[in-house]
Short mmCIF file of C-alpha atoms and ligand atoms in Angstrom, two decimals:
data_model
loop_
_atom_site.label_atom_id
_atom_site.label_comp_id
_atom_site.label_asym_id
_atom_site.label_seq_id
_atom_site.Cartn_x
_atom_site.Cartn_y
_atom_site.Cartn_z
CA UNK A 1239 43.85 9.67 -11.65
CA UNK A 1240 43.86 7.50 -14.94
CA UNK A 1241 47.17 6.46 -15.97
CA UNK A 1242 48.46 6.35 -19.62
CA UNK A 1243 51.97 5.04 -20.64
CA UNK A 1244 54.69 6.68 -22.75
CA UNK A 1245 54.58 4.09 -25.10
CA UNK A 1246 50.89 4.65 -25.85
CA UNK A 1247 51.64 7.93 -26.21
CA UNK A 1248 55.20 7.43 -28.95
CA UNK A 1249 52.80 5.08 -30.66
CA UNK A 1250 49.99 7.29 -31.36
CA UNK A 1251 52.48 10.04 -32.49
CA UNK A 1252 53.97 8.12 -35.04
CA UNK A 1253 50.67 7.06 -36.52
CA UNK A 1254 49.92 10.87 -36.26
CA UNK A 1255 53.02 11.43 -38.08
CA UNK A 1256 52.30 9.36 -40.84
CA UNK A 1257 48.16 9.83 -41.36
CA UNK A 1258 48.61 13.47 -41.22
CA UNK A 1259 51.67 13.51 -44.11
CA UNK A 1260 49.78 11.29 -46.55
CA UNK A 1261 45.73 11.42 -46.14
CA UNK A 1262 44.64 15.03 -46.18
CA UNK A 1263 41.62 16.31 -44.13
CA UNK A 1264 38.29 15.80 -46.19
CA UNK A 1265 37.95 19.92 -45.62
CA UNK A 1266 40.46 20.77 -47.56
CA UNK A 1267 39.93 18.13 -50.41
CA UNK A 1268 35.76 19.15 -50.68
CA UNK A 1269 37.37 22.48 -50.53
CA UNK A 1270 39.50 21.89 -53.47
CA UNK A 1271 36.78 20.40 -54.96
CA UNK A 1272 34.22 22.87 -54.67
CA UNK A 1273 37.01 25.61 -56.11
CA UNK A 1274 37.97 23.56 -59.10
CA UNK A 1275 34.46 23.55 -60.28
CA UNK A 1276 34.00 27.50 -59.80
CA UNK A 1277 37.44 28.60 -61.25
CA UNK A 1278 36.37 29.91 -64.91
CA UNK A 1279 40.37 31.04 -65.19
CA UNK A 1280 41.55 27.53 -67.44
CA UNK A 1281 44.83 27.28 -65.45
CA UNK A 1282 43.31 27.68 -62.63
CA UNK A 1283 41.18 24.98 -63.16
CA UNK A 1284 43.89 22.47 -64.49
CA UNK A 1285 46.16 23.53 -61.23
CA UNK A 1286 42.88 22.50 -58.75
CA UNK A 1287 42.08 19.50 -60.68
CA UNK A 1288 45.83 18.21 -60.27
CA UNK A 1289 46.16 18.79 -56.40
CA UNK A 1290 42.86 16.52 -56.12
CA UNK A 1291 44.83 14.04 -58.49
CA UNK A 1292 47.70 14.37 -56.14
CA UNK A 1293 45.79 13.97 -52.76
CA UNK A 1294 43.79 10.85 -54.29
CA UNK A 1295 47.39 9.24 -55.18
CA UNK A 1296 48.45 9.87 -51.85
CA UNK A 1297 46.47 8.78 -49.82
CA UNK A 1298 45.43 5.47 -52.09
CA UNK A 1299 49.24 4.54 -52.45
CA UNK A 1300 50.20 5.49 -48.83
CA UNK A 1301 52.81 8.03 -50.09
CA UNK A 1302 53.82 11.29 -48.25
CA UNK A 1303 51.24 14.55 -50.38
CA UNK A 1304 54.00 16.87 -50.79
CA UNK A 1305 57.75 16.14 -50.32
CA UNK A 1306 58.20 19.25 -47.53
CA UNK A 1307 56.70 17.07 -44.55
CA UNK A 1308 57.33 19.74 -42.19
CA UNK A 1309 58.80 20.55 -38.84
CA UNK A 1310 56.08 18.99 -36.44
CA UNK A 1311 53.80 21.46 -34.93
CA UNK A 1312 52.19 19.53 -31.72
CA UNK A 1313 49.79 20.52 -29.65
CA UNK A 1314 48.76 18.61 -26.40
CA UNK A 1315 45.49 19.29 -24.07
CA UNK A 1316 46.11 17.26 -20.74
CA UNK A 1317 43.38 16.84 -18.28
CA UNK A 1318 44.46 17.27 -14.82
CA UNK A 1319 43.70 14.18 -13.79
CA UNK A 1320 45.57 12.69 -16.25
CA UNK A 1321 48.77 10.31 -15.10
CA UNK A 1322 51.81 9.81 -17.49
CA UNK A 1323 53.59 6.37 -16.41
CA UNK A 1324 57.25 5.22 -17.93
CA UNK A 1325 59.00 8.52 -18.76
CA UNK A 1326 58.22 12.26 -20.01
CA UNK A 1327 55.76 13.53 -22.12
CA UNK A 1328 58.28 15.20 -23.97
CA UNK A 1329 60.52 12.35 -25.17
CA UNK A 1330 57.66 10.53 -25.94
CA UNK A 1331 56.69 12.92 -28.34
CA UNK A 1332 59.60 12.99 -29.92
CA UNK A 1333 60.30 9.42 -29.68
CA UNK A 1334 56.85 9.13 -31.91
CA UNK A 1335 57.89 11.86 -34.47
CA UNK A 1336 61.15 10.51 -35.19
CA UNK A 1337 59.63 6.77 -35.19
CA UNK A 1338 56.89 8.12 -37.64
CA UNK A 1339 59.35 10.38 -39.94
CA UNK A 1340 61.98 7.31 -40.38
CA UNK A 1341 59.36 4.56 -40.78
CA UNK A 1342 57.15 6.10 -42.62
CA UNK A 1343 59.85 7.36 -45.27
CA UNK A 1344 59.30 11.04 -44.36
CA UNK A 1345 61.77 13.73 -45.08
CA UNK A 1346 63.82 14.90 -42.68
CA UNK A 1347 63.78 18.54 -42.48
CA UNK A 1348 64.85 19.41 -39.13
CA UNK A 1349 69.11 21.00 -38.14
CA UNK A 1350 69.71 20.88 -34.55
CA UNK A 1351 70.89 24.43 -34.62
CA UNK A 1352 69.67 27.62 -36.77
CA UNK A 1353 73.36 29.11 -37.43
CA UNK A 1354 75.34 25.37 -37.34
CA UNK A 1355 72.44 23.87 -39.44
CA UNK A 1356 73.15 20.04 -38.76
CA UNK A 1357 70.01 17.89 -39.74
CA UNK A 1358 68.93 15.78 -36.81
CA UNK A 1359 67.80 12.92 -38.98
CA UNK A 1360 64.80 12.45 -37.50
CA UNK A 1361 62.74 15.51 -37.09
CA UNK A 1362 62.94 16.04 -34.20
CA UNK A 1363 61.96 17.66 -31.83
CA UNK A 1364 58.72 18.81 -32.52
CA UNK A 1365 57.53 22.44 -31.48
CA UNK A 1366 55.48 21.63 -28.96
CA UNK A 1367 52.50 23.48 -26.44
CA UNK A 1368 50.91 21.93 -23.74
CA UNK A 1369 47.19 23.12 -22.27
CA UNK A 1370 46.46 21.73 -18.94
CA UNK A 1371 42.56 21.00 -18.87
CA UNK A 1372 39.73 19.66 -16.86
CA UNK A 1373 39.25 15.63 -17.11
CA UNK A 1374 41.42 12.87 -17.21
CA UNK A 1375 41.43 12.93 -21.37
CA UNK A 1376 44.63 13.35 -23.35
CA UNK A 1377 44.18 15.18 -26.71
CA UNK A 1378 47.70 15.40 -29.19
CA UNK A 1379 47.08 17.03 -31.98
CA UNK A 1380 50.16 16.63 -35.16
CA UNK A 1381 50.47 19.41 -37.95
CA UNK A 1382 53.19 18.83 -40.11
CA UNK A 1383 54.10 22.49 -41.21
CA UNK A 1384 55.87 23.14 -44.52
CA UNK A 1385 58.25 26.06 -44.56
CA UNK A 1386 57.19 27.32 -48.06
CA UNK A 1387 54.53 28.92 -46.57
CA UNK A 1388 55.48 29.42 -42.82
CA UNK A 1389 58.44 31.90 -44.11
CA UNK A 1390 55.89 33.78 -45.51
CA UNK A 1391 54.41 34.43 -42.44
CA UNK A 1392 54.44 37.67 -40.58
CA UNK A 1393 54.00 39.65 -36.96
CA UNK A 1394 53.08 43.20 -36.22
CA UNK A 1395 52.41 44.92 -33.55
CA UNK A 1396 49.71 47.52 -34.84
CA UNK A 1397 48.45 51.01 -32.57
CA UNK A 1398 45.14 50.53 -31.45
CA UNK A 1399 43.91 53.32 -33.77
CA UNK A 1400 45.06 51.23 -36.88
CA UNK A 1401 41.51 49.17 -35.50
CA UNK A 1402 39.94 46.86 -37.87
CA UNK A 1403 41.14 48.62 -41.22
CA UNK A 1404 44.92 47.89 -40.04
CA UNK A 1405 44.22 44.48 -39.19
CA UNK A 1406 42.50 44.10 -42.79
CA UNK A 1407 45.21 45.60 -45.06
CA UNK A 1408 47.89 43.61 -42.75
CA UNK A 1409 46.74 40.85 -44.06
CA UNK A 1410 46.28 41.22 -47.59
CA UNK A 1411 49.52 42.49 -47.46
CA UNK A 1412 51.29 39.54 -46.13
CA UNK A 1413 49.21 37.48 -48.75
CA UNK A 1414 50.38 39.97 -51.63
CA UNK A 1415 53.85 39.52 -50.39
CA UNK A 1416 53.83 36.25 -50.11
CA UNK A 1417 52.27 35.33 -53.87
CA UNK A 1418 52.93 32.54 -55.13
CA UNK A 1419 56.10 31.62 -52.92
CA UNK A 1420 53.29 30.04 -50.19
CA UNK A 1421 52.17 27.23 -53.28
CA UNK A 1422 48.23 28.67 -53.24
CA UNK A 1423 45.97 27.84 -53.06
CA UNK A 1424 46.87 28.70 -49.58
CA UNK A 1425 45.29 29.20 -45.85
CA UNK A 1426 45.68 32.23 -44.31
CA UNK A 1427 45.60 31.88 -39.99
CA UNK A 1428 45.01 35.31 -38.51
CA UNK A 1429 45.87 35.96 -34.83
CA UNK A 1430 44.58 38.70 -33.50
CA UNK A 1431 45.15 40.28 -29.69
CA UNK A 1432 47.55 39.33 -26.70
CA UNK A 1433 50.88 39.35 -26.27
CA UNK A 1434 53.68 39.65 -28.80
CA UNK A 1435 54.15 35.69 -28.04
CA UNK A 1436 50.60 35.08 -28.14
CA UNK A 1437 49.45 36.51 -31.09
CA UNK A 1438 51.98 34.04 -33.53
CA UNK A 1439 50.64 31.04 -31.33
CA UNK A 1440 47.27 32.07 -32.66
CA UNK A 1441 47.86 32.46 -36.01
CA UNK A 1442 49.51 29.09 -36.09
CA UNK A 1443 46.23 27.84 -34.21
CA UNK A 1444 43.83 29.45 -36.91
CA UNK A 1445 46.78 28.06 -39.87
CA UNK A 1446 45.54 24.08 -38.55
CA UNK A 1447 42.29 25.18 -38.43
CA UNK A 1448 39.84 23.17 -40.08
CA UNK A 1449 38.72 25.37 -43.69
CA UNK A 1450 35.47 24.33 -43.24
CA UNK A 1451 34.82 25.47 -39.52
CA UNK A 1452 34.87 29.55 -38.60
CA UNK A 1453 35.09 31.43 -35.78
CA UNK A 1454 32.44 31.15 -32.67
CA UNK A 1455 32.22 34.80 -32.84
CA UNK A 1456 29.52 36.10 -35.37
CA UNK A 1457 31.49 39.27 -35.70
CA UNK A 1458 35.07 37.61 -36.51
CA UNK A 1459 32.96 34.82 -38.59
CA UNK A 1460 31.82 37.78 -40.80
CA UNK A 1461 35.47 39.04 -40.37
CA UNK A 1462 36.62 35.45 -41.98
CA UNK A 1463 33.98 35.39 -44.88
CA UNK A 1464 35.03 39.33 -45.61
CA UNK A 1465 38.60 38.69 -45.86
CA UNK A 1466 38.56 35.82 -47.70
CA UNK A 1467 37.09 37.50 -50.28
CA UNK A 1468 39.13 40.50 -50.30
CA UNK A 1469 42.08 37.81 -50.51
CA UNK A 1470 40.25 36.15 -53.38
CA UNK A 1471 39.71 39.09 -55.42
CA UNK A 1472 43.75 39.78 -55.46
CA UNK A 1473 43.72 37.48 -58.66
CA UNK A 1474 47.13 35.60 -57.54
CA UNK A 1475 45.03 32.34 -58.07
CA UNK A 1476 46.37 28.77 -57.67
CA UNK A 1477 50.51 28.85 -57.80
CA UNK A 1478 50.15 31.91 -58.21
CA UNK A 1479 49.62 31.76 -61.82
CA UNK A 1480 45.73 34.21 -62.15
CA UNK A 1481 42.64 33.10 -60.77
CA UNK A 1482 40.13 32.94 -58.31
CA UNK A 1483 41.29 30.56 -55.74
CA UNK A 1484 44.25 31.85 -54.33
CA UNK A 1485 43.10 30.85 -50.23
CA UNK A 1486 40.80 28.31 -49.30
CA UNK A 1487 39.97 29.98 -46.29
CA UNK A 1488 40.67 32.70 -43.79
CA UNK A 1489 40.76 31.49 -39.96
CA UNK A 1490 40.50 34.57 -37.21
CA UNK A 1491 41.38 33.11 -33.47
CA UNK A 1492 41.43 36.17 -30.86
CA UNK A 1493 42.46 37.08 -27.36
CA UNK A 1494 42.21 39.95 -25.21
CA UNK A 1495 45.24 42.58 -25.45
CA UNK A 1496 46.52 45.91 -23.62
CA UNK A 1497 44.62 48.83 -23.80
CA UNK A 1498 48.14 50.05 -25.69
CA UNK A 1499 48.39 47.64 -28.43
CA UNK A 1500 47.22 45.66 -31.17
CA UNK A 1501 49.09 42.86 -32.25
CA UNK A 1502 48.39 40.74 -35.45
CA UNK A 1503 50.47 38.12 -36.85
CA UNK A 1504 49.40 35.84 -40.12
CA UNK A 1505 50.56 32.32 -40.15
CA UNK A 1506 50.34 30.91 -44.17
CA UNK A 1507 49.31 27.74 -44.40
CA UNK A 1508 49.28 25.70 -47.83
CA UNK A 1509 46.60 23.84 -49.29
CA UNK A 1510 48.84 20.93 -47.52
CA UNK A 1511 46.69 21.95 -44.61
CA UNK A 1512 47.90 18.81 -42.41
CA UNK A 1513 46.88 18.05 -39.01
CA UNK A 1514 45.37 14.54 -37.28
CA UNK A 1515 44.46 14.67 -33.61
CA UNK A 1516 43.95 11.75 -31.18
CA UNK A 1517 42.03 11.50 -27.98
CA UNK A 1518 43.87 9.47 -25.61
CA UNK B 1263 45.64 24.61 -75.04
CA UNK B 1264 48.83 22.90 -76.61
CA UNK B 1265 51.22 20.76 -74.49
CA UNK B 1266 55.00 20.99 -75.53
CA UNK B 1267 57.19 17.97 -75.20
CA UNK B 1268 60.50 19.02 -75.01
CA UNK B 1269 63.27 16.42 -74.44
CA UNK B 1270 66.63 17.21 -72.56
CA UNK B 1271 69.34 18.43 -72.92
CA UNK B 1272 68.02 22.01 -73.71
CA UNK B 1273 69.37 24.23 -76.85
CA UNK B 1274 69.17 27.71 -77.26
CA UNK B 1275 67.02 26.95 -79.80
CA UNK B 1276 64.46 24.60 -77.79
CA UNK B 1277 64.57 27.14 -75.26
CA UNK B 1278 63.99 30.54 -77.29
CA UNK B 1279 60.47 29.02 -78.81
CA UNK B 1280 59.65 28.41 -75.15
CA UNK B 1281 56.62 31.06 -74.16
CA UNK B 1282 55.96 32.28 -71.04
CA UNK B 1283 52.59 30.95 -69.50
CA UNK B 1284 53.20 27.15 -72.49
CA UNK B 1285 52.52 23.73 -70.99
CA UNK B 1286 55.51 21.64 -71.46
CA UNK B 1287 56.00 18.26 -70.64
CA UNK B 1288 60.20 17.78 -70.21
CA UNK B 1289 61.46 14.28 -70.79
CA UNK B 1290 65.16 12.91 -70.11
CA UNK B 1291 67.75 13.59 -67.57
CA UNK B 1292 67.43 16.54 -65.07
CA UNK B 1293 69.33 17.33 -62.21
CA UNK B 1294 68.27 18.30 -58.83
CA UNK B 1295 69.54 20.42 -56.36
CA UNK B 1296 68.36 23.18 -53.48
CA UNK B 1297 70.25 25.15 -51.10
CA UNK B 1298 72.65 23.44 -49.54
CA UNK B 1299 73.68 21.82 -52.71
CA UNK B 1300 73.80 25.25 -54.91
CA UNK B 1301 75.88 26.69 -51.95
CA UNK B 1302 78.61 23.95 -52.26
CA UNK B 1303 78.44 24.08 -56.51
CA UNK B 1304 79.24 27.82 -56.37
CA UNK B 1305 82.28 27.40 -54.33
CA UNK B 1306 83.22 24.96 -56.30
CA UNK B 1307 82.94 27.37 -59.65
CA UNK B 1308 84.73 29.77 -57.15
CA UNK B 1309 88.10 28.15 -56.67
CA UNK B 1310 87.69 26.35 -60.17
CA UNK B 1311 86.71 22.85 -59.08
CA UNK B 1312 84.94 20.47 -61.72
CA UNK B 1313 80.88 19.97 -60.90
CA UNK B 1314 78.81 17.44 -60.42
CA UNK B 1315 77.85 17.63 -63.48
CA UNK B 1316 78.44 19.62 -66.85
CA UNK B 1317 75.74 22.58 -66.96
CA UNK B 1318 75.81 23.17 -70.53
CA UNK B 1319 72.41 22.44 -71.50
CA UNK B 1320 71.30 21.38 -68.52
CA UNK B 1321 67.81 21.45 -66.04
CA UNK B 1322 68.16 21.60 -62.10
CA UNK B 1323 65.09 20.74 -60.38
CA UNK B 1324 64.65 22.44 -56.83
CA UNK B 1325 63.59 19.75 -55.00
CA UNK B 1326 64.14 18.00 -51.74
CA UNK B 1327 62.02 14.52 -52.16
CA UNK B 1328 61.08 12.12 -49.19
CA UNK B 1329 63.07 8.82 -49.00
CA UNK B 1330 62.03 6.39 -52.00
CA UNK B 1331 59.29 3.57 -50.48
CA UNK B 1332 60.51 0.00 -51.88
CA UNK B 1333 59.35 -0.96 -54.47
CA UNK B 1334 59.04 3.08 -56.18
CA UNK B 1335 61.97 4.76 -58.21
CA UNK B 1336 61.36 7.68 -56.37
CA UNK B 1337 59.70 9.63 -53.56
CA UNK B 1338 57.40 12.33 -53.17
CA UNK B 1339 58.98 15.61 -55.10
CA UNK B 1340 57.15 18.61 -55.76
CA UNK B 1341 58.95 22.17 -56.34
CA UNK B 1342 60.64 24.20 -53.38
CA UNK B 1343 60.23 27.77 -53.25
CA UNK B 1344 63.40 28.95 -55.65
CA UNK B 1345 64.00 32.29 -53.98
CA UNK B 1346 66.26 30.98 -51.78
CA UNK B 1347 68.98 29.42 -54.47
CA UNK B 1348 68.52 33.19 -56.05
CA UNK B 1349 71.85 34.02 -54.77
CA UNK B 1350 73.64 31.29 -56.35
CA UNK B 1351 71.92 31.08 -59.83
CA UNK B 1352 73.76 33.69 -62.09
CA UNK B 1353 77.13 31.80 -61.80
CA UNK B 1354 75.34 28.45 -62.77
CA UNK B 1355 73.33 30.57 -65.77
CA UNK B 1356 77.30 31.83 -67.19
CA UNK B 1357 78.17 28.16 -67.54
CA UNK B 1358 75.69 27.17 -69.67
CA UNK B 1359 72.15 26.11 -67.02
CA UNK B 1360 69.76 26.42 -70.08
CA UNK B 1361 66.55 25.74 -67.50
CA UNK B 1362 65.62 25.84 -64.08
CA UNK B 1363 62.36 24.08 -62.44
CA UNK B 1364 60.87 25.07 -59.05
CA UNK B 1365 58.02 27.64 -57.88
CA UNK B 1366 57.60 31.10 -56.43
CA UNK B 1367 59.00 34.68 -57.39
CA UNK B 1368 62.87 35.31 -58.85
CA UNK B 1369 64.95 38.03 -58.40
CA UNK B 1370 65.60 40.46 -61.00
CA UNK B 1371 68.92 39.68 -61.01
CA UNK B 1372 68.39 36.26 -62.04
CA UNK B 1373 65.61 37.28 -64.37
CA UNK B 1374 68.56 39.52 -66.24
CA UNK B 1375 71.01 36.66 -66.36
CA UNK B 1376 68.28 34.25 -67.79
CA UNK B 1377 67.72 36.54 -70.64
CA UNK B 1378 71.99 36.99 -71.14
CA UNK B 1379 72.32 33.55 -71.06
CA UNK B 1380 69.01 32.56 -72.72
CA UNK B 1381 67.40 30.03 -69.96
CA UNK B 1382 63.94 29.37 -69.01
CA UNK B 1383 62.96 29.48 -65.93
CA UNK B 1384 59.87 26.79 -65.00
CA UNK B 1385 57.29 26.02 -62.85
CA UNK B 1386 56.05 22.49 -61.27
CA UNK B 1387 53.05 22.54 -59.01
CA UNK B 1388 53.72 23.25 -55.35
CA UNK B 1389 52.33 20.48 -52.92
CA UNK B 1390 52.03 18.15 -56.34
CA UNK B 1391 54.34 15.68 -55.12
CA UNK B 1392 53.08 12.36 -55.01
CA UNK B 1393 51.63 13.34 -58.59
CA UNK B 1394 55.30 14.16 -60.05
CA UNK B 1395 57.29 11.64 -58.07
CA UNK B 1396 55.80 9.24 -60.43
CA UNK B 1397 57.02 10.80 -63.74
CA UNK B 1398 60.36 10.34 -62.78
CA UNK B 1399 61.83 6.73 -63.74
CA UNK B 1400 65.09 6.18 -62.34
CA UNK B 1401 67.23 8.64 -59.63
CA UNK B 1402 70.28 7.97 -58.40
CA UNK B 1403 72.68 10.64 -56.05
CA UNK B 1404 75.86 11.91 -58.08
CA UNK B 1405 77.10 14.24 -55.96
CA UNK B 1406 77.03 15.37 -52.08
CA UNK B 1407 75.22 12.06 -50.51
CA UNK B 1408 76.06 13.21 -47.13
CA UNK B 1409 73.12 15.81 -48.04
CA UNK B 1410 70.55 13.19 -47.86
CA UNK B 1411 67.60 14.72 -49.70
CA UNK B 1412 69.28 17.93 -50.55
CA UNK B 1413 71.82 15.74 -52.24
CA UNK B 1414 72.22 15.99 -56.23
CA UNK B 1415 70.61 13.67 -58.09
CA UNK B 1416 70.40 12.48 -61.42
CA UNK B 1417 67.07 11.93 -62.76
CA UNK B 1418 65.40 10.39 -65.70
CA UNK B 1419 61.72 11.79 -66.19
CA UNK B 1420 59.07 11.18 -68.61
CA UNK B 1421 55.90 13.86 -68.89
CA UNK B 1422 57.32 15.80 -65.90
CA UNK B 1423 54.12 18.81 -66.11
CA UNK B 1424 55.45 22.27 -65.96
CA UNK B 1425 54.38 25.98 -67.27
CA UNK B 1426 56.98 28.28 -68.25
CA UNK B 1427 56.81 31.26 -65.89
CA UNK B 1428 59.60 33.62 -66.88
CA UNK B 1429 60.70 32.95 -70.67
CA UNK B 1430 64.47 34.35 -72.41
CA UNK B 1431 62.61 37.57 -72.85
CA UNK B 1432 62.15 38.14 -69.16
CA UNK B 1433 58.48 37.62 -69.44
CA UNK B 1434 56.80 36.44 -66.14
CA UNK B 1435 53.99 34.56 -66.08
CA UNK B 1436 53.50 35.85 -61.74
CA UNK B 1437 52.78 39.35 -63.33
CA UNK B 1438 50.92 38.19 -67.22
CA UNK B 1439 49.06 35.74 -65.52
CA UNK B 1440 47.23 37.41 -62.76
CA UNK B 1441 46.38 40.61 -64.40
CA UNK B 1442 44.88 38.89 -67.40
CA UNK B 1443 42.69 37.13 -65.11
CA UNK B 1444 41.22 40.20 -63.32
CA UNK B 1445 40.63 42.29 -66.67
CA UNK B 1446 38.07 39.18 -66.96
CA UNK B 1447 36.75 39.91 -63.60
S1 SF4 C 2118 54.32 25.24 -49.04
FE1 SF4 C 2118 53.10 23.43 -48.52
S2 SF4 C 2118 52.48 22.50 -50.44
FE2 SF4 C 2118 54.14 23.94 -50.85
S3 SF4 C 2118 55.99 22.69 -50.82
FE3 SF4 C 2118 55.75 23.54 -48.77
S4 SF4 C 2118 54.55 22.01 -47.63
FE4 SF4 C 2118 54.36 21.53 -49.78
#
């Protein structure tokens, strides 16, 4: 058994809070980077070149990347053996995220209740999912989630025999539909198989992937590389205004399913791809 | 390509010459406000209450921005998606609105009461907000404070970087732009 303290646990949560709002992942910004020099389309270009501008300010003056810092997507991998001392996980997740959002001068986005819509004034609480695993490790991982791009996210529960070609033209619907409403470039988190539940926790798992990692799977890696440039070639382009670069990257997570049904759900990320993780 | 200053408050002049798919730098006073905000205006145009402010001529930003650091005259503050204050536009258009800043797709109703009323409608860069915080000098709330960032605010910018995505004609730059990049493609 090793033990680990709430405390430890609201601190590092508030420093997630706070890294993962104002210094974006080097992925996204080589990403960026890469696209800005291969956009021909001139507004395009300008639109990439600003976004680096913006993540450079950002992170070199400590200031939150975009003002929508997000409801608080966290996800937390406890080894078994792991021991938590002084309280409950739970609060002191929260207790970090709403330390981190009101210290760090982060908006508060968050209403307690989805008809009532009071703000909470502290963002909390965070969604939260919890992974028992072997060891005596614990793993938090923070993604800040804008809403621009989460409501234009979308479920369906396809028939097997839509196979493969459903699952494609799913998705470049939902990125059609979603133009430049999402603030593309954007990336698009597939989930693919399980349960109605399931599949949207998968997406959302793809959506914080890194853009610069793919799928184990050969077969869903060529899936990833194929879609994103069947995405690409829509011509929506950076806020939507023409161009190449409208996703930096398609993610593909999977699970098994029933032999009756095929859900897939896309979660749309923005270029403000955040998430930090911290082994504890 | 040429950059456009234009300086506020808007005419119908300044805003006919406006193309979609120009650069235009806006500098002066501009007004923000987003849902919650637009929700309380119209029902205050409904039972004939004065606004926050006079529209005539005026610019609302759609923006919600994080809390000000010490020491900065503003907070982060890029565009929110401006679907969702779609509902309550038209009403603000009749009394004067002359320009509206934000990002993503309009409804044609709005589109049709932009091109009655003659108003632009413009686009800052989603996610850009650390980059456009800084072209705005001074802020201060006059209206709804109880809002917190969703409250109105009055706003002196300087060089705030937009493109004009749906001009008084009705043209929008979400349709122009895209398919004149793919007929290069
Ligand atoms: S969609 Fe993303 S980049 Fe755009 S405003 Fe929301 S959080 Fe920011």
């Amino acid at each position: 058994m090793r033990d680990i303290t709430v405390e430890k646990i609201t601190d590092s949560v508030k420093k997630l809070c706070m890294d993962a709002t104002r210094f974006i992942g080097d992925d996204v910004l080589s990403s960026l980077k890469v696209a800005q020099e291969g956009e021909k389309w001139p507004i395009a270009k300008d639109i990439l070149a600003d976004l680096i501008t913006n993540y450079e300010i950002a992170a070199s003056e400590n200031l939150p990347m975009c003002q929508d810092t997000g409801m608080v997507y966290c996800e937390v991998e406890i080894g078994q053996e792991v021991h938590i001392v002084g309280g409950t996980l739970e609060k002191a997740i929260n207790d970090g995220v709403a330390l981190g959002y009101t210290e760090g001068y982060l908006r508060k986005s968050v209403v307690s209740d989805p008809i009532e819509r009071i703000n909470t004034k502290n963002n909390t609480p965070a969604v939260i999912t919890y992974k028992i695993v072997e060891g005596e490790n614990l793993k938090i991982t923070v993604a800040p989630k804008g809403f621009g791009s989460e409501n234009m996210s979308q479920l369906k529960m396809l028939k097997p025999s839509d196979g493969l070609e459903g699952v494609k033209e799913f998705v470049l619907k939902v990125v059609k539909e979603a133009g430049p409403n999402p603030c593309p470039p954007i990336v698009v988190g597939v989930g693919i198989g399980g349960t109605f539940d399931r599949v949207a926790l998968l997406a959302k798992q793809a959506a914080i992937r890194n853009v610069d990692s793919f799928n184990s799977k050969p077969y869903y890696e060529k899936l990833e590389r194929e879609l994103l440039e069947s995405v690409n070639a829509l011509g929506i382009g950076p806020q939507g205004f023409g161009g190449k670069t409208t996703a930096l990257k398609v993610n593909i997570e999977i699970f098994p399913t029933h032999i009756a049904g095929l859900p897939v759900a896309v979660n749309i990320n923005c270029h403000a791809a955040r998430h930090k993780s911290v082994v504890l | 390509m040429e950059i456009i200053k234009l300086t506020t408050p808007l005419t119908a002049e300044k805003v006919a010459n406006l193309k979609t798919g120009d650069k235009v730098l806006i500098s002066g006073v501009i007004y923000t406000g987003r849902d919650a905000a637009h929700k309380r205006m119209v029902e205050q145009v409904a039972k004939g209450e004065k606004l926050p402010f006079e529209m005539e001529g005026q610019i609302i930003y759609y923006v919600g921005p994080t809390p000000t650091k010490p020491g900065y005259a503003f907070g982060s503050g890029g565009p929110t998606t401006s679907y969702r204050m779609d509902a309550y536009t038209p009403p603000l258009l009749d009394l004067g609105l002359k320009g509206m800043i934000g990002k993503g797709k309009r409804e044609p109703a709005v589109i049709e009461s932009m091109k009655k009323n003659g108003a632009v409608y413009f686009g800052a860069i989603g996610g850009a907000a650390a980059l456009i915080g800084k072209c705005v000098k001074k802020a201060e709330i006059v209206a709804f404070e109880d809002l917190d960032s969703e409250a109105v605010r009055r706003l002196e910018v300087e060089d705030f970087p937009v493109t004009v995505i749906i001009d008084t004609k009705g043209n929008n730059l979400y349709e122009i732009g895209p398919a004149a990049y793919l007929k290069t493609v």
